[in-house]
């Protein structure tokens, strides 16, 4: 693992990120920033977040999608955790170090608008937009993403490939 900067208190946790695709092969991404770290600029991020005590990865994916997007899915719609990774990033006044799994959820029909009603306060501040990206545009994009290797690894993930990504020091 790359050495972590000693810049902020560390929060270690397990987390789940969700690649949500719709019936037209578009991927849901949030346009986001961290108000406490403006030097990081903006980026596009998968929905998801930390696992609560006692949750399975499927429970977390279902909860995070409902909270962050208003999209309601069942646990059996959540794919296997075939992309595994460890990452670190700054968020607010903490350095997160997390073991993540990335899972896929496929929706029938076109992707809906995002409903922010169940978002946490900091999510309302951090997320300032969303977009259903055509898969080919994600793959070809030079935009900044979290996870950083999303354009390279999204197609293998959706094909069911097992991915063990090395540690990513994202910020």
XYZ file of N, CA and C in Angstrom:
513
model
N 0.846 -1.181 0.000
C 0.000 0.000 0.000
C 0.886 1.237 0.000
N 0.485 2.250 -0.763
C 1.181 3.534 -0.717
C 1.061 4.095 0.690
N 2.048 4.857 1.099
C 1.991 5.442 2.430
C 0.939 6.541 2.474
N 0.147 6.529 3.538
C -0.887 7.538 3.711
C -0.286 8.838 4.204
N -0.770 9.951 3.696
C -0.353 11.237 4.255
C -0.858 11.343 5.696
N -0.141 12.044 6.511
C -0.557 12.278 7.898
C -1.184 13.662 7.981
N -2.297 13.830 7.252
C -2.893 15.151 7.123
C -4.142 15.358 7.970
N -4.891 14.302 8.217
C -6.149 14.398 8.963
C -6.354 13.118 9.764
N -7.252 13.147 10.754
C -7.592 11.899 11.445
C -8.127 10.876 10.442
N -7.837 9.606 10.695
C -8.211 8.533 9.762
C -9.503 7.852 10.214
N -10.390 7.635 9.256
C -11.600 6.847 9.459
C -11.476 5.612 8.577
N -11.377 4.435 9.188
C -11.344 3.193 8.413
C -12.736 2.600 8.406
N -13.154 2.129 7.222
C -14.483 1.530 7.111
C -14.575 0.643 5.883
N -15.648 -0.107 5.830
C -16.004 -0.884 4.640
C -17.086 -0.108 3.910
N -17.049 -0.171 2.582
C -17.985 0.621 1.785
C -18.395 -0.140 0.533
N -19.483 0.323 -0.056
C -20.020 -0.241 -1.293
C -20.256 0.900 -2.267
N -19.821 0.720 -3.507
C -20.131 1.636 -4.605
C -21.006 0.879 -5.594
N -21.933 1.602 -6.230
C -22.918 0.949 -7.093
C -22.861 1.531 -8.503
N -22.627 0.666 -9.471
C -22.741 1.028 -10.883
C -24.188 0.750 -11.277
N -24.978 1.825 -11.376
C -26.387 1.704 -11.749
C -26.488 1.954 -13.242
N -26.971 0.965 -13.973
C -27.194 1.140 -15.410
C -28.687 1.056 -15.683
N -29.106 1.763 -16.721
C -30.515 1.714 -17.097
C -30.690 0.880 -18.359
N -31.907 0.808 -18.841
C -32.223 -0.018 -19.997
C -31.612 0.464 -21.297
N -31.004 1.662 -21.296
C -30.362 2.174 -22.502
C -28.836 2.214 -22.349
N -28.313 1.412 -21.403
C -26.866 1.319 -21.138
C -26.239 2.648 -20.747
N -26.960 3.383 -19.921
C -26.407 4.596 -19.332
C -26.090 4.336 -17.863
N -25.098 5.048 -17.343
C -24.599 4.867 -15.980
C -24.880 6.139 -15.179
N -25.415 5.971 -13.983
C -25.709 7.106 -13.116
C -24.459 7.540 -12.361
N -24.100 8.832 -12.503
C -22.962 9.399 -11.776
C -23.366 10.740 -11.183
N -22.820 11.034 -9.996
C -23.034 12.318 -9.338
C -21.877 13.244 -9.642
N -22.186 14.499 -9.912
C -21.159 15.529 -10.025
C -20.972 16.065 -8.617
N -19.752 16.040 -8.114
C -19.543 16.329 -6.706
C -18.268 17.122 -6.460
N -18.182 17.636 -5.258
C -17.006 18.352 -4.783
C -16.998 18.257 -3.256
N -15.892 18.645 -2.648
C -15.782 18.678 -1.191
C -15.578 20.133 -0.787
N -16.588 20.771 -0.176
C -16.454 22.184 0.185
C -15.264 22.473 1.103
N -14.827 21.486 1.883
C -13.686 21.689 2.777
C -12.339 21.612 2.055
N -12.349 21.088 0.827
C -11.096 20.918 0.071
C -11.291 21.392 -1.370
N -11.487 22.694 -1.589
C -11.759 23.192 -2.944
C -10.643 22.905 -3.934
N -9.419 22.699 -3.457
C -8.304 22.416 -4.370
C -8.510 21.097 -5.124
N -9.391 20.230 -4.612
C -9.661 18.959 -5.292
C -10.518 19.140 -6.538
N -11.140 20.286 -6.689
C -11.972 20.523 -7.865
C -13.258 19.724 -7.809
N -13.713 19.290 -8.981
C -14.949 18.511 -9.077
C -14.645 17.178 -9.736
N -15.554 16.231 -9.571
C -15.404 14.915 -10.177
C -16.771 14.255 -10.283
N -16.798 13.134 -10.964
C -18.001 12.314 -11.134
C -17.827 11.061 -10.288
N -18.866 10.718 -9.530
C -18.750 9.672 -8.519
C -19.915 8.700 -8.587
N -19.609 7.427 -8.336
C -20.652 6.417 -8.216
C -21.424 6.614 -6.921
N -22.721 6.307 -6.912
C -23.455 6.282 -5.648
C -22.847 5.227 -4.718
N -23.065 5.406 -3.440
C -22.615 4.420 -2.467
C -22.058 5.064 -1.235
N -21.635 4.225 -0.294
C -21.086 4.745 0.946
C -20.773 3.643 1.924
N -20.546 4.050 3.151
C -20.091 3.145 4.190
C -21.152 2.160 4.647
N -20.672 0.983 5.025
C -21.549 -0.068 5.536
C -21.847 0.200 7.008
N -23.111 0.119 7.384
C -23.505 0.230 8.784
C -23.283 -1.116 9.475
N -23.117 -1.115 10.793
C -22.929 -2.383 11.515
C -24.058 -3.364 11.219
N -23.676 -4.607 10.928
C -24.646 -5.660 10.664
C -25.156 -5.725 9.243
N -24.789 -4.753 8.405
C -25.260 -4.765 7.021
C -24.411 -5.686 6.159
N -25.052 -6.283 5.168
C -24.339 -6.973 4.102
C -24.058 -5.950 3.014
N -23.214 -6.314 2.053
C -22.967 -5.383 0.956
C -24.259 -5.097 0.196
N -25.120 -6.093 0.074
C -26.394 -5.867 -0.624
C -27.284 -4.901 0.155
N -27.350 -5.069 1.484
C -28.125 -4.138 2.314
C -27.632 -2.708 2.114
N -26.313 -2.542 2.131
C -25.727 -1.211 1.982
C -26.069 -0.626 0.615
N -25.941 -1.412 -0.443
C -26.256 -0.917 -1.787
C -27.710 -0.460 -1.877
N -28.629 -1.255 -1.341
C -30.055 -0.907 -1.372
C -30.297 0.381 -0.591
N -29.734 0.484 0.622
C -29.926 1.672 1.463
C -29.324 2.923 0.819
N -28.077 2.813 0.356
C -27.408 3.978 -0.231
C -28.131 4.465 -1.486
N -28.582 3.551 -2.337
C -29.325 3.992 -3.534
C -30.592 4.737 -3.156
N -31.328 4.219 -2.174
C -32.561 4.890 -1.749
C -32.240 6.261 -1.159
N -31.233 6.327 -0.271
C -30.895 7.595 0.379
C -30.371 8.631 -0.605
N -29.462 8.230 -1.463
C -28.784 9.194 -2.336
C -29.536 9.514 -3.620
N -30.358 8.575 -4.093
C -30.977 8.766 -5.406
C -32.497 8.682 -5.414
N -33.083 8.059 -4.381
C -34.507 7.793 -4.387
C -34.874 6.548 -5.168
N -33.885 5.889 -5.775
C -34.139 4.665 -6.530
C -34.282 3.509 -5.544
N -35.387 2.795 -5.651
C -35.657 1.671 -4.757
C -35.441 0.371 -5.531
N -34.525 -0.443 -5.010
C -34.260 -1.759 -5.578
C -34.321 -2.778 -4.452
N -34.373 -4.036 -4.816
C -34.338 -5.113 -3.827
C -32.937 -5.710 -3.798
N -32.634 -6.414 -2.723
C -31.305 -7.009 -2.567
C -30.981 -7.967 -3.705
N -31.982 -8.653 -4.246
C -31.683 -9.604 -5.325
C -31.369 -8.922 -6.651
N -31.561 -7.604 -6.741
C -31.168 -6.854 -7.934
C -29.701 -6.410 -7.881
N -29.061 -6.562 -6.740
C -27.679 -6.139 -6.547
C -26.747 -7.269 -6.958
N -25.846 -6.975 -7.875
C -24.910 -7.975 -8.374
C -23.853 -8.365 -7.351
N -23.092 -9.368 -7.711
C -22.007 -9.863 -6.855
C -20.893 -8.821 -6.747
N -20.147 -8.835 -5.644
C -19.058 -7.879 -5.447
C -17.796 -8.327 -6.171
N -17.826 -8.235 -7.500
C -16.703 -8.758 -8.284
C -15.545 -7.775 -8.416
N -15.767 -6.496 -8.090
C -14.680 -5.504 -8.101
C -14.401 -5.148 -6.651
N -13.211 -5.484 -6.208
C -12.787 -5.219 -4.835
C -11.604 -4.270 -4.864
N -11.580 -3.341 -3.891
C -10.519 -2.342 -3.896
C -10.323 -1.781 -2.498
N -9.180 -1.158 -2.285
C -8.895 -0.398 -1.065
C -8.495 0.990 -1.533
N -9.041 2.002 -0.881
C -8.802 3.369 -1.337
C -8.735 4.313 -0.153
N -8.115 5.458 -0.402
C -8.081 6.522 0.594
C -8.361 7.849 -0.095
N -9.126 8.685 0.601
C -9.461 10.000 0.077
C -9.791 10.928 1.233
N -9.651 12.211 0.976
C -10.070 13.226 1.923
C -11.566 13.438 1.789
N -12.241 13.577 2.916
C -13.634 14.010 2.886
C -13.908 14.769 4.163
N -14.258 16.030 3.957
C -14.480 16.946 5.061
C -13.215 16.968 5.923
N -13.310 16.681 7.194
C -12.134 16.785 8.063
C -11.584 15.425 8.463
N -11.744 14.440 7.561
C -11.234 13.091 7.805
C -10.528 12.561 6.569
N -9.572 11.669 6.790
C -8.979 10.880 5.724
C -9.651 9.512 5.803
N -10.431 9.196 4.800
C -11.088 7.888 4.740
C -10.115 6.864 4.183
N -10.075 5.716 4.809
C -9.357 4.553 4.294
C -10.397 3.456 4.293
N -10.730 2.973 3.096
C -11.832 2.021 3.075
C -11.602 0.864 2.130
N -12.128 -0.258 2.579
C -12.209 -1.451 1.759
C -13.561 -1.388 1.076
N -13.534 -1.340 -0.251
C -14.758 -1.172 -1.032
C -15.004 -2.380 -1.915
N -16.288 -2.625 -2.141
C -16.693 -3.495 -3.238
C -17.543 -2.631 -4.162
N -17.430 -2.905 -5.448
C -18.237 -2.214 -6.449
C -19.166 -3.268 -7.044
N -20.455 -2.961 -7.043
C -21.470 -3.894 -7.520
C -22.291 -3.223 -8.616
N -22.991 -4.034 -9.370
C -23.834 -3.519 -10.449
C -25.308 -3.713 -10.110
N -26.121 -2.723 -10.512
C -27.575 -2.805 -10.435
C -28.094 -2.379 -11.801
N -28.926 -3.215 -12.399
C -29.488 -2.919 -13.723
C -30.960 -2.581 -13.576
N -31.343 -1.401 -14.055
C -32.738 -0.983 -14.036
C -33.368 -1.245 -15.389
N -34.651 -1.575 -15.384
C -35.386 -1.701 -16.642
C -35.819 -0.302 -17.062
N -35.774 -0.019 -18.335
C -36.233 1.275 -18.831
C -35.214 2.377 -18.613
N -35.580 3.605 -18.988
C -34.659 4.737 -18.852
C -34.472 5.118 -17.384
N -33.278 5.625 -17.076
C -32.969 6.034 -15.708
C -33.817 7.196 -15.254
N -34.324 7.125 -14.016
C -35.162 8.200 -13.507
C -34.343 9.401 -13.044
N -35.034 10.515 -12.804
C -34.396 11.645 -12.151
C -34.025 11.246 -10.732
N -33.068 11.950 -10.163
C -32.637 11.686 -8.796
C -33.554 12.425 -7.834
N -33.974 11.725 -6.785
C -34.782 12.284 -5.713
C -33.871 12.470 -4.501
N -33.685 13.706 -4.082
C -32.755 14.028 -2.996
C -33.391 13.997 -1.613
N -34.641 13.592 -1.484
C -35.390 13.720 -0.229
C -34.742 12.990 0.945
N -34.040 11.897 0.706
C -33.477 11.102 1.803
C -31.976 11.286 1.971
N -31.401 12.259 1.292
C -29.955 12.489 1.405
C -29.594 13.053 2.772
N -28.381 12.733 3.203
C -27.828 13.337 4.405
C -27.450 14.780 4.096
N -27.343 15.617 5.127
C -27.042 17.034 4.915
C -25.773 17.249 4.098
N -24.690 16.520 4.438
C -23.438 16.731 3.709
C -23.557 16.289 2.255
N -24.402 15.278 1.978
C -24.600 14.850 0.592
C -25.311 15.944 -0.213
N -26.224 16.644 0.425
C -26.909 17.753 -0.256
C -25.918 18.859 -0.608
N -24.889 19.041 0.221
C -23.871 20.051 -0.048
C -22.848 19.574 -1.079
N -22.476 18.306 -1.008
C -21.405 17.774 -1.855
C -21.855 17.498 -3.290
N -23.051 16.930 -3.456
C -23.541 16.555 -4.781
C -24.296 17.734 -5.374
N -23.811 18.257 -6.480
C -24.490 19.407 -7.073
C -25.076 19.094 -8.439
N -25.024 17.852 -8.853
C -25.631 17.461 -10.118
C -25.530 15.969 -10.314
N -26.233 15.474 -11.299
C -26.140 14.067 -11.676
C -26.322 13.971 -13.183
N -25.913 12.842 -13.699
C -26.072 12.619 -15.136
C -26.120 11.121 -15.393
N -26.997 10.723 -16.298
C -26.995 9.361 -16.817
C -26.063 9.369 -18.029
N -24.863 8.840 -17.859
C -23.830 8.832 -18.896
C -23.974 7.601 -19.785
N -23.937 7.757 -21.098
C -23.809 6.582 -21.957
C -22.506 5.840 -21.595
N -22.581 4.537 -21.516
C -21.426 3.737 -21.099
C -20.187 4.053 -21.934
N -20.348 4.183 -23.230
C -19.202 4.478 -24.101
C -18.559 5.815 -23.752
N -19.349 6.791 -23.304
C -18.792 8.090 -22.927
C -17.978 8.002 -21.637
N -18.413 7.177 -20.695
C -17.628 6.974 -19.472
C -16.273 6.379 -19.838
N -16.302 5.342 -20.663
C -15.076 4.642 -21.060
C -14.103 5.589 -21.767
N -14.616 6.492 -22.592
C -13.760 7.387 -23.381
C -13.429 8.709 -22.680
N -14.059 8.984 -21.563
C -13.945 10.297 -20.938
C -12.577 10.563 -20.318
N -12.207 11.833 -20.327
C -10.999 12.313 -19.644
C -11.373 13.049 -18.353
N -12.652 13.026 -17.985
C -13.103 13.638 -16.727
C -12.482 12.887 -15.553
N -12.583 13.469 -14.379
C -12.084 12.830 -13.158
C -13.233 12.056 -12.512
N -12.946 10.818 -12.085
C -13.962 9.940 -11.521
C -13.516 9.386 -10.175
N -14.501 8.992 -9.372
C -14.245 8.163 -8.198
C -15.158 6.968 -8.317
N -14.579 5.767 -8.355
C -13.167 5.384 -8.344
C -12.410 5.898 -9.566
N -11.131 6.147 -9.366
C -10.307 6.723 -10.419
C -10.188 5.880 -11.666
N -10.265 4.557 -11.511
C -10.133 3.647 -12.652
C -11.477 3.263 -13.263
N -12.541 3.986 -12.921
C -13.868 3.650 -13.438
C -13.910 3.521 -14.963
N -13.368 4.472 -15.737
C -13.454 4.310 -17.196
C -12.797 3.016 -17.702
N -11.723 2.589 -17.075
C -11.004 1.388 -17.512
C -11.668 0.099 -17.017
N -12.295 0.149 -15.837
C -12.777 -1.085 -15.210
C -14.286 -1.298 -15.272
N -15.051 -0.298 -15.726
C -16.505 -0.459 -15.731
C -16.966 -1.555 -16.696
N -16.356 -1.633 -17.870
C -16.768 -2.662 -18.837
C -16.460 -4.070 -18.317
N -15.249 -4.325 -17.798
C -15.015 -5.650 -17.207
C -15.961 -5.961 -16.039
N -16.252 -4.967 -15.190
C -17.191 -5.194 -14.085
C -18.536 -5.657 -14.619
N -19.066 -4.931 -15.607
C -20.387 -5.263 -16.135
C -20.394 -6.603 -16.868
N -19.216 -7.054 -17.303
C -19.107 -8.372 -17.950
C -18.936 -9.498 -16.925
N -18.840 -9.136 -15.629
C -18.716 -10.153 -14.591
C -17.295 -10.554 -14.252
N -16.308 -9.815 -14.753
C -14.905 -10.127 -14.487
C -14.572 -9.860 -13.024
N -13.792 -10.757 -12.419
C -13.295 -10.553 -11.059
C -12.157 -9.530 -11.114
N -12.258 -8.470 -10.309
C -11.265 -7.403 -10.311
C -10.776 -7.175 -8.884
N -9.489 -7.314 -8.673
C -8.862 -6.952 -7.402
C -7.943 -5.786 -7.695
N -8.453 -4.589 -7.472
C -7.703 -3.375 -7.807
C -6.700 -3.066 -6.699
N -5.492 -2.691 -7.071
C -4.521 -2.267 -6.058
C -5.003 -1.015 -5.332
N -4.347 -0.698 -4.255
C -4.686 0.469 -3.445
C -4.669 1.744 -4.296
N -5.687 2.590 -4.084
C -5.763 3.887 -4.767
C -5.728 5.001 -3.728
N -4.681 5.820 -3.765
C -4.625 7.048 -2.976
C -5.258 8.110 -3.858
N -6.575 8.324 -3.694
C -7.332 9.176 -4.607
C -7.096 10.664 -4.319
N -7.079 11.006 -3.048
C -6.786 12.407 -2.686
C -6.117 12.441 -1.320
